[in-house]
């Protein structure tokens, strides 16, 4: 009886297949959450979060920064990976060791033993921010998976099909949840619904998402 209560209060990480190629590792990053947030703070001190412009001229509601060899950027010229922060011209900060360890560990758990990310995009959602349905296809090798880590306030993730018109399923993602997307799931459309106002003990009203990729 007492054990049941304990397990509910502090569940073990568990793997939840979403579809062929995609798996949610619930709470996989729970114990490293505070360290990951310290890493975000360190990166953002060097390269502050900013809301970038889409090629169409809209300002994204999600604020972003990057670390690792390659950072993902967008402006009127288009989407691309760059060695340097376009604002300051300096190279992106190195990936904190705890980021790399978490990403490779999650990929390995999902069956991708040789994943070595060279890029980490850090997304920061404040209440009202969202990310419309899109594909991640600015990377060179779609055989490489993507690892995503959710931190802070919960969000509803939209997971669609290979066509923009396919009705997406909704997947709740909470603090510490890690998702690995590969194989036939790699090019599926996805997005994040408008973030609701709520409060998390470690992040306040923010949700952070780390997206680890092999860009080149
Ligand atoms: C499904 N970020 O930065 S990560 C992005 O929560 C992005 O901030 C979202 O989509 C976020 O591009 C979702 C989850 C994700 C990342 C890549 C995928 C889901 C994916 C690639 C294929 C299918
Ligand atoms: Fe994406």
Coordinates of N, CA and C and ligand atoms in Angstrom, one line a residue:
X1 N 0.8 -1.2 0.0 CA 0.0 0.0 0.0 C 0.9 1.3 0.0
X2 N 1.7 1.4 1.0 CA 2.6 2.5 1.1 C 3.5 2.6 -0.2
X3 N 3.9 1.4 -0.7 CA 4.8 1.4 -1.9 C 4.0 2.0 -3.1
X4 N 2.7 1.6 -3.2 CA 2.0 2.2 -4.4 C 2.0 3.7 -4.3
X5 N 1.8 4.2 -3.1 CA 1.8 5.7 -3.0 C 3.1 6.3 -3.4
X6 N 4.2 5.6 -2.9 CA 5.5 6.1 -3.2 C 5.8 6.1 -4.7
X7 N 5.4 5.0 -5.4 CA 5.6 4.9 -6.8 C 4.8 6.0 -7.6
X8 N 3.7 6.3 -7.1 CA 2.9 7.4 -7.7 C 3.6 8.7 -7.6
X9 N 4.1 9.0 -6.4 CA 4.8 10.3 -6.1 C 6.1 10.4 -6.9
X10 N 6.8 9.3 -7.1 CA 8.1 9.4 -7.8 C 8.3 8.3 -8.7
X11 N 7.5 8.3 -9.9 CA 7.6 7.2 -10.8 C 8.9 7.0 -11.4
X12 N 9.3 5.8 -11.8 CA 10.5 5.5 -12.5 C 10.4 6.0 -13.9
X13 N 11.5 6.3 -14.5 CA 11.5 6.6 -16.0 C 10.9 5.4 -16.7
X14 N 10.1 5.7 -17.7 CA 9.6 4.5 -18.5 C 9.4 4.9 -20.0
X15 N 9.6 3.9 -20.8 CA 9.5 4.2 -22.3 C 8.1 4.0 -22.8
X16 N 7.7 4.9 -23.6 CA 6.3 4.9 -24.1 C 6.4 5.1 -25.6
X17 N 6.3 4.0 -26.4 CA 6.3 4.2 -27.8 C 5.2 5.1 -28.3
X18 N 5.5 6.0 -29.3 CA 4.5 6.9 -29.8 C 4.0 6.3 -31.2
X19 N 5.0 5.8 -31.9 CA 4.8 5.2 -33.2 C 6.1 4.6 -33.6
X20 N 6.2 4.0 -34.8 CA 7.4 3.4 -35.2 C 8.5 4.5 -35.4
X21 N 9.6 4.4 -34.6 CA 10.6 5.4 -34.7 C 10.6 6.4 -33.6
X22 N 9.5 6.6 -32.9 CA 9.4 7.6 -31.9 C 9.1 7.0 -30.5
X23 N 9.8 7.4 -29.5 CA 9.5 6.9 -28.2 C 9.7 8.1 -27.1
X24 N 8.7 8.1 -26.2 CA 8.8 9.1 -25.1 C 9.4 8.4 -23.9
X25 N 10.5 8.9 -23.4 CA 11.2 8.4 -22.2 C 10.7 9.3 -21.1
X26 N 9.6 8.9 -20.4 CA 9.0 9.7 -19.4 C 10.0 9.9 -18.2
X27 N 10.2 11.2 -17.9 CA 11.0 11.6 -16.7 C 12.4 11.2 -16.8
X28 N 12.9 10.9 -18.0 CA 14.3 10.4 -18.2 C 15.3 11.5 -17.7
X29 N 14.9 12.8 -17.8 CA 15.8 13.9 -17.4 C 15.5 14.5 -16.1
X30 N 14.6 13.8 -15.3 CA 14.2 14.3 -14.0 C 15.4 14.6 -13.1
X31 N 16.3 13.7 -12.9 CA 17.3 13.8 -11.9 C 18.4 14.8 -12.4
X32 N 18.5 15.0 -13.7 CA 19.5 16.0 -14.2 C 18.8 17.4 -14.5
X33 N 17.5 17.5 -14.2 CA 16.8 18.8 -14.6 C 17.5 20.0 -14.1
X34 N 17.9 20.1 -12.8 CA 18.5 21.3 -12.2 C 19.8 21.6 -12.9
X35 N 20.6 20.5 -13.2 CA 21.9 20.7 -13.9 C 21.7 21.2 -15.3
X36 N 20.7 20.6 -16.0 CA 20.4 21.1 -17.3 C 20.0 22.5 -17.4
X37 N 19.2 22.9 -16.4 CA 18.8 24.3 -16.3 C 20.0 25.3 -16.0
X38 N 20.9 24.8 -15.2 CA 22.2 25.6 -14.9 C 23.0 25.7 -16.2
X39 N 23.0 24.6 -17.0 CA 23.6 24.7 -18.3 C 23.0 25.7 -19.3
X40 N 21.7 25.7 -19.3 CA 20.9 26.7 -20.1 C 21.3 28.1 -19.7
X41 N 21.4 28.3 -18.4 CA 21.7 29.7 -17.8 C 23.1 30.1 -18.3
X42 N 24.0 29.1 -18.2 CA 25.4 29.4 -18.7 C 25.5 29.8 -20.1
X43 N 24.8 29.0 -21.0 CA 24.8 29.3 -22.4 C 24.1 30.7 -22.7
X44 N 23.0 30.9 -22.0 CA 22.3 32.1 -22.3 C 23.0 33.4 -21.8
X45 N 23.9 33.2 -20.8 CA 24.7 34.3 -20.4 C 25.7 34.8 -21.5
X46 N 26.1 33.8 -22.3 CA 27.0 34.1 -23.4 C 26.3 34.5 -24.6
X47 N 25.2 33.8 -24.9 CA 24.4 34.1 -26.1 C 22.9 34.2 -25.6
X48 N 22.4 35.4 -25.4 CA 21.1 35.6 -24.8 C 20.0 35.1 -25.7
X49 N 18.9 34.6 -25.1 CA 17.7 34.2 -25.8 C 17.2 35.4 -26.7
X50 N 16.8 35.1 -27.9 CA 16.2 36.1 -28.8 C 15.1 35.5 -29.6
X51 N 14.2 36.3 -30.0 CA 13.1 35.9 -30.9 C 13.5 36.2 -32.3
X52 N 13.7 35.2 -33.1 CA 14.2 35.4 -34.5 C 13.1 35.6 -35.5
X53 N 13.4 36.1 -36.7 CA 12.5 36.3 -37.7 C 12.4 35.1 -38.6
X54 N 11.2 34.8 -39.1 CA 11.0 33.8 -40.1 C 11.3 34.3 -41.4
X55 N 11.6 33.5 -42.4 CA 11.8 34.0 -43.8 C 10.6 34.9 -44.3
X56 N 9.4 34.6 -43.8 CA 8.3 35.3 -44.2 C 8.1 36.7 -43.5
X57 N 9.0 36.9 -42.5 CA 9.0 38.2 -41.8 C 8.3 38.3 -40.5
X58 N 7.8 37.1 -40.1 CA 7.1 37.1 -38.7 C 8.2 36.9 -37.6
X59 N 7.9 37.4 -36.4 CA 8.7 37.2 -35.3 C 8.2 36.0 -34.6
X60 N 9.1 35.0 -34.3 CA 8.7 33.8 -33.6 C 8.4 34.1 -32.2
X61 N 7.3 33.4 -31.7 CA 6.9 33.7 -30.3 C 7.9 33.0 -29.3
X62 N 8.6 31.9 -29.8 CA 9.5 31.2 -29.0 C 10.9 31.9 -29.1
X63 N 11.5 32.1 -27.9 CA 12.9 32.7 -27.9 C 13.9 31.5 -27.9
X64 N 15.0 31.8 -28.6 CA 16.0 30.7 -28.8 C 17.4 31.1 -28.5
X65 N 18.2 30.2 -28.2 CA 19.7 30.3 -28.2 C 20.2 28.9 -28.6
X66 N 21.5 28.8 -28.8 CA 22.1 27.5 -29.2 C 23.4 27.3 -28.5
X67 N 23.8 26.0 -28.6 CA 25.2 25.6 -28.2 C 25.6 24.4 -29.0
X68 N 26.9 24.2 -29.0 CA 27.5 23.1 -29.8 C 28.1 23.7 -31.1
X69 N 28.6 22.9 -32.0 CA 29.3 23.3 -33.2 C 28.4 24.1 -34.1
X70 N 27.2 23.7 -34.2 CA 26.3 24.3 -35.2 C 25.0 24.9 -34.4
X71 N 24.6 26.1 -34.7 CA 23.4 26.6 -34.2 C 22.4 26.8 -35.3
X72 N 21.1 26.6 -35.0 CA 20.1 26.8 -35.9 C 19.6 28.2 -35.9
X73 N 19.5 28.9 -37.1 CA 19.1 30.3 -37.1 C 18.1 30.5 -38.2
X74 N 17.3 31.5 -38.0 CA 16.3 31.9 -39.1 C 16.3 33.4 -39.2
X75 N 16.2 33.9 -40.4 CA 16.0 35.3 -40.7 C 15.4 35.4 -42.0
X76 N 15.3 36.6 -42.6 CA 14.7 36.8 -43.9 C 15.3 36.0 -45.0
X77 N 16.6 35.6 -44.8 CA 17.3 34.8 -45.8 C 16.9 33.3 -45.8
X78 N 16.3 32.9 -44.7 CA 15.9 31.5 -44.6 C 16.4 30.8 -43.3
X79 N 16.2 29.5 -43.3 CA 16.6 28.6 -42.1 C 17.9 28.0 -42.4
X80 N 18.8 27.9 -41.5 CA 20.1 27.3 -41.7 C 20.8 27.0 -40.4
X81 N 21.9 26.2 -40.5 CA 22.8 26.0 -39.4 C 24.0 26.9 -39.6
X82 N 24.5 27.5 -38.5 CA 25.7 28.4 -38.6 C 26.6 28.1 -37.4
X83 N 27.9 28.3 -37.7 CA 28.9 28.2 -36.6 C 28.8 29.3 -35.6
X84 N 28.4 30.5 -36.0 CA 28.4 31.7 -35.2 C 27.0 32.2 -34.9
X85 N 26.9 32.8 -33.7 CA 25.7 33.6 -33.4 C 25.6 34.8 -34.4
X86 N 24.5 34.9 -35.1 CA 24.4 36.0 -36.1 C 24.4 37.4 -35.4
X87 N 24.0 37.5 -34.2 CA 23.9 38.8 -33.5 C 25.3 39.3 -33.1
X88 N 26.1 38.4 -32.5 CA 27.4 38.9 -32.0 C 28.6 38.5 -32.9
X89 N 28.3 37.5 -33.8 CA 29.4 37.0 -34.7 C 30.3 36.0 -34.0
X90 N 30.1 35.7 -32.7 CA 31.0 34.8 -32.0 C 30.5 33.4 -32.1
X91 N 31.4 32.4 -32.1 CA 30.9 31.0 -32.1 C 30.0 30.6 -31.0
X92 N 29.1 29.7 -31.2 CA 28.2 29.3 -30.1 C 29.0 28.7 -29.0
X93 N 28.5 28.8 -27.8 CA 29.2 28.1 -26.6 C 29.2 26.6 -26.8
X94 N 30.2 26.0 -26.2 CA 30.3 24.5 -26.3 C 29.1 23.9 -25.6
X95 N 28.7 22.7 -26.0 CA 27.6 22.0 -25.3 C 28.1 21.6 -23.9
X96 N 27.3 22.0 -22.9 CA 27.7 21.5 -21.5 C 27.8 20.0 -21.5
X97 N 28.7 19.4 -20.7 CA 28.9 18.0 -20.7 C 27.6 17.3 -20.3
X98 N 26.8 17.9 -19.4 CA 25.6 17.2 -18.9 C 24.5 17.1 -20.1
X99 N 24.6 18.1 -21.0 CA 23.7 18.0 -22.2 C 24.1 16.8 -23.1
X100 N 25.4 16.7 -23.4 CA 25.8 15.7 -24.3 C 25.5 14.3 -23.7
X101 N 25.8 14.2 -22.4 CA 25.6 12.9 -21.7 C 24.1 12.5 -21.7
X102 N 23.2 13.4 -21.5 CA 21.8 13.2 -21.5 C 21.3 12.8 -22.9
X103 N 21.8 13.5 -23.9 CA 21.3 13.2 -25.2 C 21.8 11.9 -25.7
X104 N 23.1 11.6 -25.5 CA 23.6 10.3 -26.0 C 23.0 9.1 -25.2
X105 N 22.8 9.3 -23.9 CA 22.1 8.3 -23.1 C 20.7 8.0 -23.5
X106 N 20.0 9.0 -23.8 CA 18.6 8.9 -24.3 C 18.5 8.2 -25.6
X107 N 19.4 8.6 -26.5 CA 19.5 8.0 -27.9 C 19.8 6.5 -27.8
X108 N 20.8 6.2 -26.9 CA 21.2 4.8 -26.7 C 20.0 4.0 -26.2
X109 N 19.3 4.5 -25.2 CA 18.1 3.8 -24.6 C 17.1 3.6 -25.7
X110 N 17.0 4.5 -26.7 CA 16.0 4.3 -27.8 C 16.5 3.5 -28.9
X111 N 17.8 3.0 -28.8 CA 18.3 2.1 -29.9 C 19.2 2.8 -30.8
X112 N 19.6 4.0 -30.6 CA 20.6 4.7 -31.4 C 21.9 4.9 -30.7
X113 N 22.8 3.8 -30.8 CA 23.9 3.8 -29.9 C 25.0 4.7 -30.3
X114 N 25.0 5.2 -31.5 CA 26.2 6.0 -32.0 C 25.8 7.5 -32.2
X115 N 24.7 8.0 -31.6 CA 24.3 9.4 -31.8 C 25.3 10.3 -31.1
X116 N 25.9 11.2 -31.9 CA 26.8 12.3 -31.4 C 26.3 13.6 -31.8
X117 N 25.5 14.3 -31.0 CA 24.9 15.6 -31.5 C 26.0 16.6 -31.7
X118 N 25.9 17.4 -32.7 CA 26.8 18.6 -32.9 C 26.0 19.9 -32.8
X119 N 24.8 19.8 -32.4 CA 23.9 21.0 -32.3 C 22.9 20.8 -31.2
X120 N 22.7 21.9 -30.4 CA 21.6 21.9 -29.5 C 20.9 23.2 -29.6
X121 N 19.6 23.2 -30.0 CA 18.8 24.4 -30.0 C 18.0 24.4 -28.7
X122 N 18.1 25.6 -28.0 CA 17.4 25.8 -26.8 C 16.2 26.7 -27.0
X123 N 15.0 26.1 -26.9 CA 13.8 26.9 -27.1 C 13.2 27.3 -25.7
X124 N 12.8 28.6 -25.6 CA 12.2 29.1 -24.4 C 10.8 29.6 -24.7
X125 N 9.8 28.9 -24.1 CA 8.4 29.3 -24.3 C 7.9 30.1 -23.0
X126 N 7.3 31.3 -23.3 CA 6.6 31.9 -22.2 C 5.1 31.7 -22.4
X127 N 4.3 32.1 -21.5 CA 2.8 31.9 -21.7 C 2.4 32.5 -23.0
X128 N 1.7 31.8 -23.8 CA 1.2 32.4 -25.1 C 2.1 32.0 -26.3
X129 N 3.3 31.5 -26.0 CA 4.2 31.1 -27.1 C 3.8 29.8 -27.7
X130 N 4.0 29.6 -28.9 CA 3.7 28.3 -29.6 C 4.6 28.1 -30.8
X131 N 4.6 26.8 -31.3 CA 5.3 26.5 -32.5 C 4.4 25.8 -33.4
X132 N 4.2 26.4 -34.6 CA 3.3 25.8 -35.6 C 3.9 24.5 -36.2
X133 N 3.0 23.7 -36.8 CA 3.4 22.5 -37.4 C 4.5 22.7 -38.5
X134 N 5.5 21.9 -38.4 CA 6.7 22.0 -39.3 C 7.4 20.7 -39.3
X135 N 8.3 20.6 -40.3 CA 9.3 19.4 -40.3 C 10.7 19.9 -40.0
X136 N 11.5 19.1 -39.4 CA 12.9 19.5 -39.2 C 13.7 18.8 -40.4
X137 N 14.0 19.7 -41.3 CA 14.7 19.1 -42.5 C 15.9 20.0 -42.9
X138 N 16.5 20.7 -42.0 CA 17.7 21.5 -42.3 C 19.0 20.7 -42.0
X139 N 18.8 19.5 -41.6 CA 20.0 18.6 -41.3 C 20.4 17.8 -42.5
X140 N 21.7 17.4 -42.5 CA 22.2 16.7 -43.7 C 21.7 15.2 -43.8
X141 N 21.6 14.5 -42.6 CA 21.4 13.1 -42.6 C 20.1 12.7 -41.8
X142 N 19.1 12.4 -42.5 CA 17.8 12.1 -41.8 C 17.8 10.8 -41.2
X143 N 18.9 10.0 -41.4 CA 19.0 8.7 -40.6 C 19.4 9.0 -39.2
X144 N 19.9 10.2 -38.9 CA 20.3 10.5 -37.5 C 19.0 11.0 -36.8
X145 N 18.8 10.5 -35.5 CA 17.6 10.8 -34.8 C 17.7 12.2 -34.2
X146 N 16.7 12.7 -33.6 CA 16.6 13.9 -32.9 C 16.2 13.6 -31.5
X147 N 16.8 14.2 -30.5 CA 16.5 14.0 -29.1 C 15.9 15.3 -28.5
X148 N 14.8 15.3 -27.9 CA 14.2 16.5 -27.3 C 13.9 16.3 -25.9
X149 N 14.3 17.3 -25.1 CA 14.1 17.3 -23.6 C 13.2 18.4 -23.2
X150 N 12.2 18.1 -22.5 CA 11.2 19.2 -22.0 C 11.6 19.5 -20.5
X151 N 11.6 20.8 -20.2 CA 11.9 21.2 -18.8 C 10.9 22.3 -18.4
X152 N 10.5 22.3 -17.2 CA 9.6 23.4 -16.7 C 8.2 23.1 -16.9
X153 N 7.4 24.1 -17.2 CA 5.9 24.0 -17.2 C 5.5 23.0 -18.4
X154 N 4.5 22.3 -18.2 CA 4.1 21.3 -19.2 C 3.5 21.9 -20.4
X155 N 3.5 21.2 -21.5 CA 3.0 21.7 -22.8 C 2.3 20.5 -23.5
X156 N 1.5 20.9 -24.5 CA 0.9 19.8 -25.4 C 1.6 19.9 -26.7
X157 N 2.2 18.7 -27.0 CA 3.0 18.5 -28.3 C 2.0 18.0 -29.3
X158 N 2.2 18.5 -30.5 CA 1.4 18.0 -31.7 C 2.3 17.1 -32.6
X159 N 1.8 15.9 -32.8 CA 2.6 15.0 -33.6 C 1.8 14.5 -34.8
X160 N 2.1 15.0 -35.9 CA 1.4 14.8 -37.2 C 2.0 13.7 -38.0
X161 N 1.7 13.7 -39.3 CA 2.1 12.7 -40.2 C 3.2 13.2 -41.1
X162 N 3.4 12.6 -42.2 CA 4.4 13.0 -43.2 C 3.8 14.1 -44.1
X163 N 2.5 14.3 -44.1 CA 1.9 15.4 -44.8 C 1.4 16.4 -43.8
X164 N 1.5 17.7 -44.2 CA 1.0 18.8 -43.3 C -0.5 18.6 -42.9
X165 N -1.2 18.0 -43.9 CA -2.7 17.9 -43.7 C -3.1 16.8 -42.8
X166 N -2.2 15.9 -42.4 CA -2.5 14.7 -41.5 C -2.9 15.3 -40.2
X167 N -4.0 14.9 -39.6 CA -4.4 15.4 -38.3 C -3.4 14.9 -37.2
X168 N -2.9 15.9 -36.5 CA -1.9 15.5 -35.5 C -2.5 14.9 -34.2
X169 N -1.8 14.0 -33.6 CA -2.2 13.6 -32.2 C -1.6 14.5 -31.2
X170 N -2.2 14.6 -30.1 CA -1.7 15.4 -29.0 C -1.0 14.6 -27.9
X171 N 0.2 15.0 -27.6 CA 1.0 14.3 -26.6 C 1.4 15.3 -25.5
X172 N 1.0 15.1 -24.2 CA 1.4 16.0 -23.2 C 2.9 15.7 -22.8
X173 N 3.7 16.8 -22.7 CA 5.1 16.6 -22.3 C 5.3 17.5 -21.0
X174 N 5.9 16.8 -20.0 CA 6.1 17.4 -18.7 C 7.6 17.5 -18.4
X175 N 7.9 18.2 -17.4 CA 9.3 18.4 -17.0 C 10.1 17.0 -16.9
X176 N 11.2 16.9 -17.6 CA 12.0 15.7 -17.5 C 11.7 14.7 -18.6
X177 N 10.6 14.9 -19.4 CA 10.3 14.0 -20.4 C 11.2 14.2 -21.6
X178 N 11.7 13.1 -22.2 CA 12.6 13.1 -23.3 C 12.0 12.3 -24.4
X179 N 12.1 12.8 -25.6 CA 11.5 12.1 -26.8 C 12.6 11.9 -27.8
X180 N 12.7 10.7 -28.3 CA 13.7 10.4 -29.4 C 12.9 10.1 -30.7
X181 N 13.2 10.8 -31.7 CA 12.6 10.7 -33.0 C 13.5 10.2 -34.0
X182 N 13.3 9.1 -34.6 CA 14.2 8.6 -35.7 C 13.4 7.8 -36.7
X183 N 14.1 7.1 -37.6 CA 13.6 6.2 -38.6 C 12.4 6.9 -39.3
X184 N 11.3 6.2 -39.4 CA 10.1 6.7 -40.2 C 9.4 7.9 -39.5
X185 N 9.8 8.2 -38.2 CA 9.2 9.3 -37.5 C 10.0 10.6 -37.8
X186 N 11.1 10.5 -38.3 CA 12.1 11.6 -38.4 C 11.5 12.8 -39.1
X187 N 10.8 12.6 -40.2 CA 10.3 13.7 -41.0 C 8.8 14.0 -40.8
X188 N 8.3 13.6 -39.7 CA 6.9 13.8 -39.4 C 6.7 15.3 -38.9
X189 N 5.6 15.9 -39.4 CA 5.2 17.2 -38.9 C 5.0 17.2 -37.4
X190 N 5.3 18.3 -36.8 CA 5.1 18.4 -35.3 C 5.1 19.9 -34.9
X191 N 4.6 20.1 -33.7 CA 4.5 21.5 -33.2 C 4.1 21.5 -31.8
X192 N 4.0 22.7 -31.2 CA 3.6 22.8 -29.8 C 2.5 23.8 -29.7
X193 N 1.4 23.4 -29.0 CA 0.2 24.3 -28.8 C 0.6 25.4 -27.8
X194 N -0.2 26.5 -27.9 CA 0.1 27.7 -27.1 C 0.3 27.3 -25.6
X195 N 1.4 27.8 -25.1 CA 1.7 27.5 -23.7 C 0.7 28.2 -22.8
X196 N 0.2 27.4 -21.8 CA -0.7 28.0 -20.8 C 0.1 28.6 -19.7
X197 N -0.5 29.6 -19.0 CA 0.1 30.1 -17.8 C 0.1 29.1 -16.7
X198 N 1.3 28.8 -16.2 CA 1.4 28.0 -15.0 C 2.7 28.2 -14.4
X199 N 3.0 27.5 -13.3 CA 4.2 27.8 -12.5 C 4.9 26.5 -12.2
X200 N 6.2 26.5 -12.5 CA 7.1 25.4 -12.1 C 8.1 25.8 -11.1
X201 N 8.4 25.0 -10.1 CA 9.3 25.4 -9.0 C 10.7 25.7 -9.6
X202 N 11.1 25.1 -10.7 CA 12.5 25.3 -11.2 C 12.6 26.4 -12.3
X203 N 11.5 26.7 -13.0 CA 11.6 27.6 -14.1 C 10.6 28.7 -14.1
X204 N 9.7 28.8 -13.1 CA 8.7 29.9 -13.0 C 7.7 29.6 -14.1
X205 N 7.4 30.6 -15.0 CA 6.3 30.4 -16.0 C 6.9 29.9 -17.3
X206 N 8.2 29.6 -17.4 CA 8.8 29.2 -18.6 C 8.7 27.7 -18.8
X207 N 8.6 27.3 -20.1 CA 9.0 25.9 -20.6 C 10.2 26.0 -21.4
X208 N 11.2 25.2 -21.2 CA 12.4 25.1 -22.0 C 12.3 23.7 -22.8
X209 N 12.8 23.7 -24.0 CA 13.0 22.5 -24.7 C 14.4 22.5 -25.4
X210 N 15.1 21.4 -25.1 CA 16.4 21.2 -25.7 C 16.2 20.3 -26.9
X211 N 16.7 20.7 -28.1 CA 16.6 19.8 -29.2 C 18.0 19.5 -29.7
X212 N 18.4 18.2 -29.6 CA 19.7 17.8 -30.0 C 19.7 17.2 -31.4
X213 N 20.6 17.7 -32.2 CA 20.6 17.2 -33.6 C 22.0 16.9 -34.1
X214 N 22.1 16.1 -35.1 CA 23.3 16.0 -35.9 C 23.0 16.8 -37.1
X215 N 23.7 18.0 -37.2 CA 23.4 18.9 -38.3 C 24.2 18.6 -39.5
X216 N 25.5 18.1 -39.3 CA 26.3 17.9 -40.5 C 27.0 16.5 -40.5
Ligands
LIG1 C1 9.1 15.0 -34.4 N1 10.7 22.0 -31.0 O1 12.8 23.1 -32.2 S1 10.8 19.2 -29.9 C2 12.0 22.4 -32.9 O2 9.1 21.4 -27.9 C3 10.8 21.8 -32.3 O3 10.3 23.1 -28.6 C4 9.6 21.5 -30.2 O4 10.1 21.1 -32.9 C5 9.6 22.0 -28.8 O5 12.2 22.1 -34.1 C6 9.4 20.1 -30.3 C7 10.3 17.6 -30.5 C8 10.6 17.2 -31.9 C9 11.8 17.6 -32.5 C10 12.0 17.1 -33.8 C11 11.2 16.2 -34.4 C12 9.7 16.4 -32.5 C13 10.0 15.9 -33.7 C14 11.4 15.6 -35.7 C15 10.5 14.8 -36.2 C16 9.4 14.5 -35.6
LIG2 FE1 10.9 20.7 -34.9

